Short mmCIF file of C-alpha atoms in Angstrom, two decimals:
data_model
loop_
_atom_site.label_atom_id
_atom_site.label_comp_id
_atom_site.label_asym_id
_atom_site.label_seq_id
_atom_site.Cartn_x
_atom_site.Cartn_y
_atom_site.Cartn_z
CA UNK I 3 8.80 64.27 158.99
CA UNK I 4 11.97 66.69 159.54
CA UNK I 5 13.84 63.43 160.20
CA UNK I 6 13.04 61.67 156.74
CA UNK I 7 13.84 65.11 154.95
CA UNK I 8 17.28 64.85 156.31
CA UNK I 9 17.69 61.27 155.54
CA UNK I 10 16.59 61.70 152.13
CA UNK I 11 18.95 64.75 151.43
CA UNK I 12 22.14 62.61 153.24
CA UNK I 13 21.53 59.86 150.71
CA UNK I 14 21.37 62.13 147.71
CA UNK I 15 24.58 64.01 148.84
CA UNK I 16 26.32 60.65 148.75
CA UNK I 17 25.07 60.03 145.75
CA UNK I 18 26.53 62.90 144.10
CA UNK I 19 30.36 62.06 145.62
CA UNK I 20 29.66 58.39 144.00
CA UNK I 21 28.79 59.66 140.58
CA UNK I 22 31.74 62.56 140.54
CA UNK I 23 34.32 59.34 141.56
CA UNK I 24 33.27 57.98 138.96
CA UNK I 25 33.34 60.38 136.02
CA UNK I 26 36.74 61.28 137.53
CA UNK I 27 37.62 57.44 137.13
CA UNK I 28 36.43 57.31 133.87
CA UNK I 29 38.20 60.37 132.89
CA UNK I 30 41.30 58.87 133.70
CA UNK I 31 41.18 55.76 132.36
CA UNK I 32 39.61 57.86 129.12
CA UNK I 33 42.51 59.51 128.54
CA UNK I 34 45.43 57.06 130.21
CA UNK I 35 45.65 55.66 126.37
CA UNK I 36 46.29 58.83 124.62
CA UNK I 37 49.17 59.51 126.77
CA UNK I 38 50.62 56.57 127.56
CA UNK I 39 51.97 55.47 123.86
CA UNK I 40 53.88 52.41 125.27
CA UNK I 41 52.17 49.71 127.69
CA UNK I 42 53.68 49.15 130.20
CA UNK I 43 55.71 52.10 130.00
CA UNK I 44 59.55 51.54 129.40
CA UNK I 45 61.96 50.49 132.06
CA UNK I 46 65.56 48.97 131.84
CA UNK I 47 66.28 47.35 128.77
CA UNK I 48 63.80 46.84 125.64
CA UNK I 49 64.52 45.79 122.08
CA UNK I 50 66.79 46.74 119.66
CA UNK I 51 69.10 48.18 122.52
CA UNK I 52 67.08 50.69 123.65
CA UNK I 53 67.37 51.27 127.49
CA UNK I 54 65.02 53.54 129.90
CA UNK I 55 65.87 54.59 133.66
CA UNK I 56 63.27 57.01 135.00
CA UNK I 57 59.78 57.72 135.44
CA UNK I 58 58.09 58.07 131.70
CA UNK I 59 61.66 58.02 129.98
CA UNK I 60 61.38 56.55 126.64
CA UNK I 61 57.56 57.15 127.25
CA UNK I 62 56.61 57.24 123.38
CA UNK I 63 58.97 54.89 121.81
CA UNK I 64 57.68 52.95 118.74
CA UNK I 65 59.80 49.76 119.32
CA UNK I 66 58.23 47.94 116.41
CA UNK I 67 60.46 49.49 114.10
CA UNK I 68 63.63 47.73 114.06
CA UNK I 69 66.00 50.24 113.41
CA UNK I 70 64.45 52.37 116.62
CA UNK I 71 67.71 51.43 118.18
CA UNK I 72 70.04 52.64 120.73
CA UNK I 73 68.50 55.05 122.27
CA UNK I 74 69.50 55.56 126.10
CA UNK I 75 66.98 57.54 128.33
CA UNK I 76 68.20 58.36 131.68
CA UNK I 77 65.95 60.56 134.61
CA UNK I 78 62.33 62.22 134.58
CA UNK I 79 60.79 62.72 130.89
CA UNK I 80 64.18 61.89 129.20
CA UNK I 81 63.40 61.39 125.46
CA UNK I 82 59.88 61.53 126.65
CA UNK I 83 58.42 62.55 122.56
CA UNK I 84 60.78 60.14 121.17
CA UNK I 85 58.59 57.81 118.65
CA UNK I 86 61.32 56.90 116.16
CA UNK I 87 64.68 58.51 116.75
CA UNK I 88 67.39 56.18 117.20
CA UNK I 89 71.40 56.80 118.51
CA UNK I 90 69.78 59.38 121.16
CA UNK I 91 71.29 59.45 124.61
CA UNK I 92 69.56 61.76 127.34
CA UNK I 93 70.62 62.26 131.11
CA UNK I 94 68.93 64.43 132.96
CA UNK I 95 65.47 65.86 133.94
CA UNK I 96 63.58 66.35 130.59
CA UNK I 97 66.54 66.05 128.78
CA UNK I 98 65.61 65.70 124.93
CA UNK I 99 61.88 65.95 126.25
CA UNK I 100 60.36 67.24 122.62
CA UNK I 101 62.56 64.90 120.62
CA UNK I 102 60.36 62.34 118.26
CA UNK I 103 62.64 61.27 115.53
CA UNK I 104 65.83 63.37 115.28
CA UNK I 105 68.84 60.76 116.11
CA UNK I 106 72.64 60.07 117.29
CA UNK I 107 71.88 63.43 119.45
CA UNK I 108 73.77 63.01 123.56
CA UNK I 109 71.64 65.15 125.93
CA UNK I 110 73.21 65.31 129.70
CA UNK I 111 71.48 67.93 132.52
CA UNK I 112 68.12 68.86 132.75
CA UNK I 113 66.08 69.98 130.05
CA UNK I 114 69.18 69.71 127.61
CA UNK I 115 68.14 69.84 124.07
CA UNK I 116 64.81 69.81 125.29
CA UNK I 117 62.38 71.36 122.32
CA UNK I 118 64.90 69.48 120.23
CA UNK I 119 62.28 67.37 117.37
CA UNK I 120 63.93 66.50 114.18
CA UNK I 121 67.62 67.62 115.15
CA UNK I 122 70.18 65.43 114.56
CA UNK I 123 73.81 64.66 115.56
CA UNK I 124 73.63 67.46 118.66
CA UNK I 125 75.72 67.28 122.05
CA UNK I 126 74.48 69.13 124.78
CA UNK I 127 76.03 69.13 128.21
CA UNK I 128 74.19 71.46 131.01
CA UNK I 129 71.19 72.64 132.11
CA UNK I 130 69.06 73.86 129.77
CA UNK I 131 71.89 73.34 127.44
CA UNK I 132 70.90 73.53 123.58
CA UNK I 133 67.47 73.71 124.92
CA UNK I 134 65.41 75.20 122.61
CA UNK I 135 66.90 73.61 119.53
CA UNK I 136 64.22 72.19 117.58
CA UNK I 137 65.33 70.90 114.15
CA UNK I 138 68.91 72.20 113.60
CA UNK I 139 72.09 69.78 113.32
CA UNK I 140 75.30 69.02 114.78
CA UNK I 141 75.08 71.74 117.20
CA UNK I 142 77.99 70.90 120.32
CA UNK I 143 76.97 72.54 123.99
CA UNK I 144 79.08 72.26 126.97
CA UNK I 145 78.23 74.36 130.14
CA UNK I 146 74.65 76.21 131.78
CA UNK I 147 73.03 76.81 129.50
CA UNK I 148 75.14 76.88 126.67
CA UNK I 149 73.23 77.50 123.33
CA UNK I 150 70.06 77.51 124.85
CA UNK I 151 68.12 79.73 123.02
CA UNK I 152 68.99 78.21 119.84
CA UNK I 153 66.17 77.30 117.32
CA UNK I 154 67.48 76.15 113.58
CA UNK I 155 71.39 77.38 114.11
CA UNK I 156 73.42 74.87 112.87
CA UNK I 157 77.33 73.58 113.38
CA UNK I 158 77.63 75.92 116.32
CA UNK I 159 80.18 74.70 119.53
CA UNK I 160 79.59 76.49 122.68
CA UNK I 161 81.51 75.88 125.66
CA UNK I 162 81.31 77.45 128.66
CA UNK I 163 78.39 78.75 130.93
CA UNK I 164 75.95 80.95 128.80
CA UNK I 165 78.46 80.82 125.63
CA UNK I 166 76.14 81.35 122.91
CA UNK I 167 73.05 81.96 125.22
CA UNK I 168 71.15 83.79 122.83
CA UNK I 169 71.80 82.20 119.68
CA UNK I 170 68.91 81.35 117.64
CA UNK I 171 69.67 81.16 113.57
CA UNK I 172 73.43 81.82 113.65
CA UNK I 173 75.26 78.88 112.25
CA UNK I 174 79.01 77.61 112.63
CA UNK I 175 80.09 79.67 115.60
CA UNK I 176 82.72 78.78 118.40
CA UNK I 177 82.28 79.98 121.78
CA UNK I 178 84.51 78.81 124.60
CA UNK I 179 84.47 80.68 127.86
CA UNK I 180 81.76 81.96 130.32
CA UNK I 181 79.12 84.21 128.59
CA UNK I 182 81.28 84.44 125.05
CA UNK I 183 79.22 85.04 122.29
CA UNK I 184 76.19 85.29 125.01
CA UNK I 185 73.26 87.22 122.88
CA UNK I 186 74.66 86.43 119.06
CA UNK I 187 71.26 85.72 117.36
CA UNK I 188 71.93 85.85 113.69
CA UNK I 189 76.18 86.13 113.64
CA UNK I 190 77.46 82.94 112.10
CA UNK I 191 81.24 81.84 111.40
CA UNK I 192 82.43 83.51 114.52
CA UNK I 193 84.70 82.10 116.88
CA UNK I 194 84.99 83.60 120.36
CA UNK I 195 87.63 81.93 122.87
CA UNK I 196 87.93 83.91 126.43
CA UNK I 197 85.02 84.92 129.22
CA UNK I 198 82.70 87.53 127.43
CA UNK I 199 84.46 87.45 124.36
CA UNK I 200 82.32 88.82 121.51
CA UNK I 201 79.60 89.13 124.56
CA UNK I 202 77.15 91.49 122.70
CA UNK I 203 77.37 90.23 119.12
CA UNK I 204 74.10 89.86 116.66
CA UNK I 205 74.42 89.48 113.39
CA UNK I 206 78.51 90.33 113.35
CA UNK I 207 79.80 87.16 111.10
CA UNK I 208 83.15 85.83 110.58
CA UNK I 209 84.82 87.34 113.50
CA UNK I 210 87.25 86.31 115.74
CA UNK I 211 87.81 87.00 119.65
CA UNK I 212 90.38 85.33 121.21
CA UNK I 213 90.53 87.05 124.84
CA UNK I 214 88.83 87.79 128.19
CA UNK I 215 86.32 90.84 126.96
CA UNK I 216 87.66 90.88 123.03
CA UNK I 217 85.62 92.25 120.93
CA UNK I 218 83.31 92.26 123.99
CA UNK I 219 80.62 95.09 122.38
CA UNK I 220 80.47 94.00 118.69
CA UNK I 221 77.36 93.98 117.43
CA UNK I 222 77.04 94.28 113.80
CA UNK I 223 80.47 94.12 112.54
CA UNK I 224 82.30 91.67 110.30
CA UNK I 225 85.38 90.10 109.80
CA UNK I 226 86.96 91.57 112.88
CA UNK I 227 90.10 89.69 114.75
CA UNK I 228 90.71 90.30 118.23
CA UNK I 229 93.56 88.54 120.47
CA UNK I 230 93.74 89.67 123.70
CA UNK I 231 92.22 91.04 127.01
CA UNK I 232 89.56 93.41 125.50
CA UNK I 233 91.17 94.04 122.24
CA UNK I 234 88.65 95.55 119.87
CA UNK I 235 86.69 95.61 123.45
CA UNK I 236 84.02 98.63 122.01
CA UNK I 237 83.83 97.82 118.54
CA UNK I 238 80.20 97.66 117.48
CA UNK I 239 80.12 97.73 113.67
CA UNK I 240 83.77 98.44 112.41
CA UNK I 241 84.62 95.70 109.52
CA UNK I 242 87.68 93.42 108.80
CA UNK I 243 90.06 95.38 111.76
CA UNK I 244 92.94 93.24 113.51
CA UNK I 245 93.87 93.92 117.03
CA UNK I 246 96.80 91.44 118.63
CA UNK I 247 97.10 92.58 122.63
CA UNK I 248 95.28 93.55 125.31
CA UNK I 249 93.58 96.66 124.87
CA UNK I 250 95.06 97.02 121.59
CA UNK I 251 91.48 99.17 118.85
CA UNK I 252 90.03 99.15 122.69
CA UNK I 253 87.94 102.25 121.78
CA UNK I 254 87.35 101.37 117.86
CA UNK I 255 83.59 101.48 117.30
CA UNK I 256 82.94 102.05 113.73
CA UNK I 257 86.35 102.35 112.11
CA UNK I 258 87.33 99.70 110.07
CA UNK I 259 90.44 98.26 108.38
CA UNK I 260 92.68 98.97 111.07
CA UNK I 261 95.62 96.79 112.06
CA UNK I 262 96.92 97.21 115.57
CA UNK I 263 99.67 94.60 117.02
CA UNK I 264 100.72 95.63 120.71
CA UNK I 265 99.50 96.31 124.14
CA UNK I 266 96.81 99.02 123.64
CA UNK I 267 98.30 99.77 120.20
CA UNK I 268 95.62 102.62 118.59
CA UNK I 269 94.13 102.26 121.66
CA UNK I 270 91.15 105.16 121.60
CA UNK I 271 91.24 105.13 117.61
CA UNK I 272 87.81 105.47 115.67
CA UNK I 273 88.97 106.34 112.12
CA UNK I 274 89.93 103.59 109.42
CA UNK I 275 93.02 102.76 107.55
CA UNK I 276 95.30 102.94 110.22
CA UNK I 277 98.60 100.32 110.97
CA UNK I 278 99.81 100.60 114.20
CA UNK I 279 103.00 98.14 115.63
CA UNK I 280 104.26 98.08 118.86
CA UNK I 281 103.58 99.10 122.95
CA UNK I 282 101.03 101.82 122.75
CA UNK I 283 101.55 102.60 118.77
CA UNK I 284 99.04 105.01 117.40
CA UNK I 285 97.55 105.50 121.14
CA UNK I 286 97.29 109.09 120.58
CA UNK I 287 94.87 108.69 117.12
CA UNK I 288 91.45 109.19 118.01
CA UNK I 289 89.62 110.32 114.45
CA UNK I 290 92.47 110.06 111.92
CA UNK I 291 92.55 108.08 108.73
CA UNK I 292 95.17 106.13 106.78
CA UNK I 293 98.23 106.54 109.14
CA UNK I 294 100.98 103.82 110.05
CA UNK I 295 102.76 104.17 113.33
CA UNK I 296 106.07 101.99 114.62
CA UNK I 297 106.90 102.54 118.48
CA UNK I 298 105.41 106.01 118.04
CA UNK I 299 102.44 106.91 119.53
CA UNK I 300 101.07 109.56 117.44
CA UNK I 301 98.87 112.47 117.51
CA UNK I 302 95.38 112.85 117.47
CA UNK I 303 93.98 113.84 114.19
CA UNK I 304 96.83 112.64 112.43
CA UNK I 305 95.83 111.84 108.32
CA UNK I 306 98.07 110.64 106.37
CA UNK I 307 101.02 109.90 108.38
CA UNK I 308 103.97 107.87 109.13
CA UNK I 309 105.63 108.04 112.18
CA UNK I 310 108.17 105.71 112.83
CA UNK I 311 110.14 105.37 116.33
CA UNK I 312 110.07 107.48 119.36
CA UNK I 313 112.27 111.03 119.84
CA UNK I 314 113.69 110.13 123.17
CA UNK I 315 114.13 106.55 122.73
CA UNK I 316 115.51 105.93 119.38
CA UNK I 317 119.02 107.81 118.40
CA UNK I 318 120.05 106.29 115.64
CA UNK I 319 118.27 105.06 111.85
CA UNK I 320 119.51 102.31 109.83
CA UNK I 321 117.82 101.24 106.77
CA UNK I 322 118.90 98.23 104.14
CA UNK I 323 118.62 98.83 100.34
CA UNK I 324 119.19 102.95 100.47
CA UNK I 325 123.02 103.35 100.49
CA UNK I 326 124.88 102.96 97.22
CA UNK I 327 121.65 102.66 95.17
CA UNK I 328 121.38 104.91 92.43
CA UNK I 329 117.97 107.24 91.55
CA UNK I 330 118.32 109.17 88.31
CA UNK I 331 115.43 110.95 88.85
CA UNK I 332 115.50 111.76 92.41
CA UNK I 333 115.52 114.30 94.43
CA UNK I 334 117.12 115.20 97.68
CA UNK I 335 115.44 114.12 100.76
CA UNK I 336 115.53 116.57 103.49
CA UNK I 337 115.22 115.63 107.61
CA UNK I 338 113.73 118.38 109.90
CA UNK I 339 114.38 118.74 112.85
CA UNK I 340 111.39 116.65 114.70
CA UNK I 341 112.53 113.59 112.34
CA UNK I 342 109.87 115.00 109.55
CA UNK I 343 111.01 113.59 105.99
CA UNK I 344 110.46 115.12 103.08
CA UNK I 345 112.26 116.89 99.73
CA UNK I 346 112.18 120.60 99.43
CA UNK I 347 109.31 121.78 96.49
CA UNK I 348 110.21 124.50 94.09
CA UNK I 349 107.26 125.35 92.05
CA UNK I 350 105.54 128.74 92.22
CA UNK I 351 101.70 127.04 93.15
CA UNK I 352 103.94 126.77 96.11
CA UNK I 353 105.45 129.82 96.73
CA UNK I 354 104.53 133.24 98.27
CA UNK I 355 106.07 136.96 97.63
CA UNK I 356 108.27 135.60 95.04
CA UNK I 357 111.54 138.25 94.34
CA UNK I 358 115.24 138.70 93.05
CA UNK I 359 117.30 137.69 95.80
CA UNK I 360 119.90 140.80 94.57
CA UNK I 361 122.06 141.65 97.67
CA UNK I 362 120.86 138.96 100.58
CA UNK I 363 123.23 136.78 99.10
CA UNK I 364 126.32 138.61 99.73
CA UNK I 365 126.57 137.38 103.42
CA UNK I 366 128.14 134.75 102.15
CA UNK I 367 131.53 136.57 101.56
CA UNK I 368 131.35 136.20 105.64
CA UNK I 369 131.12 133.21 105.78
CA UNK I 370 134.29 131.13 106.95
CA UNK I 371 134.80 127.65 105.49
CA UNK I 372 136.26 124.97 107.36
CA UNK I 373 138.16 121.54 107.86
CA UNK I 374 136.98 119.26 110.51
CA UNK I 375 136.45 115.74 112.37
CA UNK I 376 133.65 114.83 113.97
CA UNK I 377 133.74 113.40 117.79
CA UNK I 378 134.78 110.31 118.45
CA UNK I 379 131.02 109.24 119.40
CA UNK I 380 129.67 110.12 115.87
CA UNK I 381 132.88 109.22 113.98
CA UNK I 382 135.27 106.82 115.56
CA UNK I 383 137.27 106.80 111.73
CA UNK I 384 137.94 110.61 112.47
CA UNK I 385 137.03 111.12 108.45
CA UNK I 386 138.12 114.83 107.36
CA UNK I 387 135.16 116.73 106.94
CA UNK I 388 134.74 120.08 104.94
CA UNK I 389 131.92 122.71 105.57
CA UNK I 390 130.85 125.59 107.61
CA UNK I 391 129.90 125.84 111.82
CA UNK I 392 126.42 126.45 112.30
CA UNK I 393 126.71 129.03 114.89
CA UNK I 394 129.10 130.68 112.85
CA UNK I 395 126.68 130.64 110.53
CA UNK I 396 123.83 131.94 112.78
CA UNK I 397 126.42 135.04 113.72
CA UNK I 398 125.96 135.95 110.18
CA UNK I 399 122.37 135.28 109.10
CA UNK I 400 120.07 132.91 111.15
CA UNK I 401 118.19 132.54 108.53
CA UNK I 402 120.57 129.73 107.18
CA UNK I 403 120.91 127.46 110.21
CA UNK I 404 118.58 124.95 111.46
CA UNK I 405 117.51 124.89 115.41
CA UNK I 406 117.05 122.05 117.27
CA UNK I 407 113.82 121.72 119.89
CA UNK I 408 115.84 123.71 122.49
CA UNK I 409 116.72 126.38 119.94
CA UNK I 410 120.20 125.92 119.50
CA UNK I 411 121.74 125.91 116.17
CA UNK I 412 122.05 122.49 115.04
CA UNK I 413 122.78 122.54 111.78
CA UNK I 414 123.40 125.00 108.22
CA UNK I 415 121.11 124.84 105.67
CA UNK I 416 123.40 123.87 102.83
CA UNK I 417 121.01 124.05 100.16
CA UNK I 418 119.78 127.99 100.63
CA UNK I 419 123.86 128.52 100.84
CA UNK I 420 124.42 126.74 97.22
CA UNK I 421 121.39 129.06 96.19
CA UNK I 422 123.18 132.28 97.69
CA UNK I 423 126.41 130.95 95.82
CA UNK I 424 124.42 130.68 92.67
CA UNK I 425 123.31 134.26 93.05
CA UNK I 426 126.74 135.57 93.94
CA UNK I 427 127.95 133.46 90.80
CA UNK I 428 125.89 134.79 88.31
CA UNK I 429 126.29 138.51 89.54
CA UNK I 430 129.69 138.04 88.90
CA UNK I 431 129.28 136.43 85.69
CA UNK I 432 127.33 138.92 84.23
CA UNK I 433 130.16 141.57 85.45
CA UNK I 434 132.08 139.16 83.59
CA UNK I 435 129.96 138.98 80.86
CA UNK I 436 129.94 143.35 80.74
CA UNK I 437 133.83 143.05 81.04
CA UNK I 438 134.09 141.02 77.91
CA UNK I 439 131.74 143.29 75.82
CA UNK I 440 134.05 145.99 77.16
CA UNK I 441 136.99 143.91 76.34
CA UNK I 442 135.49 143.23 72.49
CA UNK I 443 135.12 147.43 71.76
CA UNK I 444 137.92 147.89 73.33
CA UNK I 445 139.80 145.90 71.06
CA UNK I 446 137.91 147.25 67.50
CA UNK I 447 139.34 150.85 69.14
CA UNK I 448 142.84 149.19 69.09
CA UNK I 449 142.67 147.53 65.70
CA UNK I 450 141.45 150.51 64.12
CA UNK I 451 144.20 152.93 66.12
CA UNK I 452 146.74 150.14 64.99
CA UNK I 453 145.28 150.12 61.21
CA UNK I 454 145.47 154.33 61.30
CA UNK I 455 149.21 154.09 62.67
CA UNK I 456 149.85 151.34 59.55
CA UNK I 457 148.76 153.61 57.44
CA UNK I 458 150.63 156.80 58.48
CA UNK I 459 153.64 154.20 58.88
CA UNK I 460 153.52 153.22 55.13
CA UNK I 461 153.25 157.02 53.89
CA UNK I 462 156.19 158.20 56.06
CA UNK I 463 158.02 154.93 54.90
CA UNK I 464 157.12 156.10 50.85
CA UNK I 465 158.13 159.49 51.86
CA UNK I 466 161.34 158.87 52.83
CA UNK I 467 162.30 156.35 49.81
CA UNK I 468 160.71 159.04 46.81
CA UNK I 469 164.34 161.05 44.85
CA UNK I 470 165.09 165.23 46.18
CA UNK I 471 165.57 167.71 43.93
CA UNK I 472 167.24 170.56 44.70
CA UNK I 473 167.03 173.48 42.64
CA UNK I 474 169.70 175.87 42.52
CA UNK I 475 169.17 180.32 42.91
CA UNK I 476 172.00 181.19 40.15
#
């Protein structure tokens, strides 16, 4: 009895393997149709030149359409989705996996312009290269993953490892170089040449990086141009700014419309408005606006400003287009002594404890003019020369000499002499003028002494010509 149990149990439990072989059979041959489109599936050369190396490449290809041409489909899965694209060319692993009838697109590494469907006229060369592309255009791809987040983005180049990693709608960028333009998502028009160059952009447009690390941390600014090792390295989202050499706007963040040509030229600026030329120009500026700097480089907090060569360096100033040319309505430009230019103001809104000058002008009775050449190293002509010496000058008031930055008199301020002489000119003027009133009474006492003496003149001269009589005692 126990032993027909078992038997009967043995034969059901074979039963059960039979039955599950067989669903599993039928499963498989169920639903071998739906994913095998082509039977057999492709392998070397088919019609219309299309050609298929690789287990299930060219798996869905419709090759009743004539003009389903040309397609080339190289390694595991290549152009696997492909139904009617034509001109396609994958290499690789996967490579155009997704695509069903996007065309003349070249695919080499694995899963290179995989998700790509509709795309056309795409180049991607790399793993994972262009990968997730799905119906954007004439995208180019050259390096790992190059472009390989990109979705719709179209007209973009990337070349180099990760160049353009993250790009997913930007359009019309150039990357070359590893990691440049790495997580732009939305930036288009940019062009970044150089390892990391515009590494952190976004949604920046229409800049250009041309440089290891140039505008390496822009994120959200526009129309920036970088050219050099990490010029405009920490701009974020500062607008239309030009930096030519390395280092050059390094620091800029948010400033904008800045020009900077030389090796770390406004190097730490932030501010806007600034032009800096030259080794280091403007590297001072930090926050100022609206200055210009030439081989100088500035102070911080500068507004404003032109500064124009360097102290220590730069002895001598020649300018075209100043000498002989007339200005009518100029006025006198005076030089201080740190190089500061500017012409001396004489309105009261800029004047202070305003008073008669009276008797502080009479040092200049002391004051000794003199003839003189200059030395041979400032004036090789020896021209004769006519003024005063400024320590001289200092002996008598040190208020009319001007000090150089050691403190030594340098040279005589000319113009607050003139004013002195205009004060000692018009005290004695008005002497003069008191003298001729003097003069003009003076004179009516004379004439009227000299008419009184004509008068007494005339009688004694009638007196003298009138007849005697004499009269006589007898």
């Amino acid at each position: 009895m126990k032993t027909t149990i078992l038997q009967s149990r043995n034969s059901m439990n074979r039963s059960h393997v039979r039955l599950a072989l067989l669903l599993i059979s039928l499963a498989w041959f169920a639903l071998s149709p739906l994913a095998r489109a082509v039977d057999p599936p492709p392998d070397g050369g088919y019609p219309h030149r299309n050609t298929a190396e690789g287990t299930d490449a060219l798996f869905n290809l419709d090759t009743s359409q004539p003009y389903v041409s040309d397609n080339t489909a190289t390694g595991f899965d290549a152009l696997f989705s492909n139904t009617i694209g034509f001109g396609n060319t994958a290499n690789g692993s996967q490579a155009l996996y997704s695509n069903t009838t996007g065309g003349n697109n070249t695919a080499d590494g694995v899963d290179a312009l995989y998700f790509n469907t509709t795309g056309s006229g795409n180049t991607a060369t790399g793993w994972t290269a262009l990968q997730s592309n799905t119906t954007a255009n004439f995208n180019t791809a050259s390096g790992y993953a190059a472009l390989s987040k990109s979705t719709t983005g179209e007209g973009n180049t990337a070349n180099g490892a990760l160049a353009l990693f993250s790009n997913t709608i930007g359009a019309n960028n150039t990357a070359s170089g590893f990691n440049a333009l790495e997580f732009n998502s939305a930036g288009s028009a940019n062009t970044a040449t150089g390892e990391s160059a515009l590494l952190f952009n976004i949604t920046g447009s229409d800049n250009t990086a041309t440089g290891s690390q140039a505008l390496w941390g822009n994120g959200f600014g526009n129309e920036n141009t970088a050219n050099g090792s990490s010029a405009l390295f920490s701009n974020t989202s500062g607008n239309t700014n030009t930096a030519i050499g390395a280092g050059a706007l390094h620091t800029n963040e948010i400033g904008s419309n800045n020009t900077a040509a030389g090796v770390n030229a406004l190097y730490k600026n932030t501010g806007d408005n600034n032009i800096a030329l030259g080794v280091s120009a403007g590297f001072n500026l930090h926050t100022g606006d609206n200055n210009i700097y030439v081989g100088n480089a500035g102070n911080n907090g500068d507004h404003n400003k032109i500064r124009i060569g360097t102290v220590d360096s730069h002895k001598a100033t020649f300018i075209a287009g100043i000498s002989g040319v007339t200005v009518p309505a100029g006025v006198g430009v005076i030089v201080g002594t740190d190089g500061k230019l500017g012409t001396v103001v004489s309105s009261e809104r800029f004047k202070d404890a305003i008073k008669p000058m009276d008797k502080a002008s009479e040092v200049i009775h002391s004051l000794q003019p003199v003839t003189f050449r200059y030395k041979k190293e400032l004036d090789p002509d020896g021209i004769p020369q006519f003024g005063l010496v400024a320590e001289d000058v200092a002996k008598v008031n040190s208020d009319l000499v001007a000090r150089d930055d050691q403190g030594k008199p340098y040279s005589v301020r000319y113009e607050a002499v003139n004013a002195m002489l205009l004060n000692e000119f018009l005290k004695e003027h008005r002497t003069v003028q008191e003298l001729k009133t003097t003069v003009v009474q003076q004179q009516r006492q004379i004439d009227a002494l000299t008419a009184g003496l004509q008068k007494v003149s005339a009688q004694i001269e009638l007196n003298k010509s009138a007849p005697q009589t004499v009269q006589n005692s007898q």
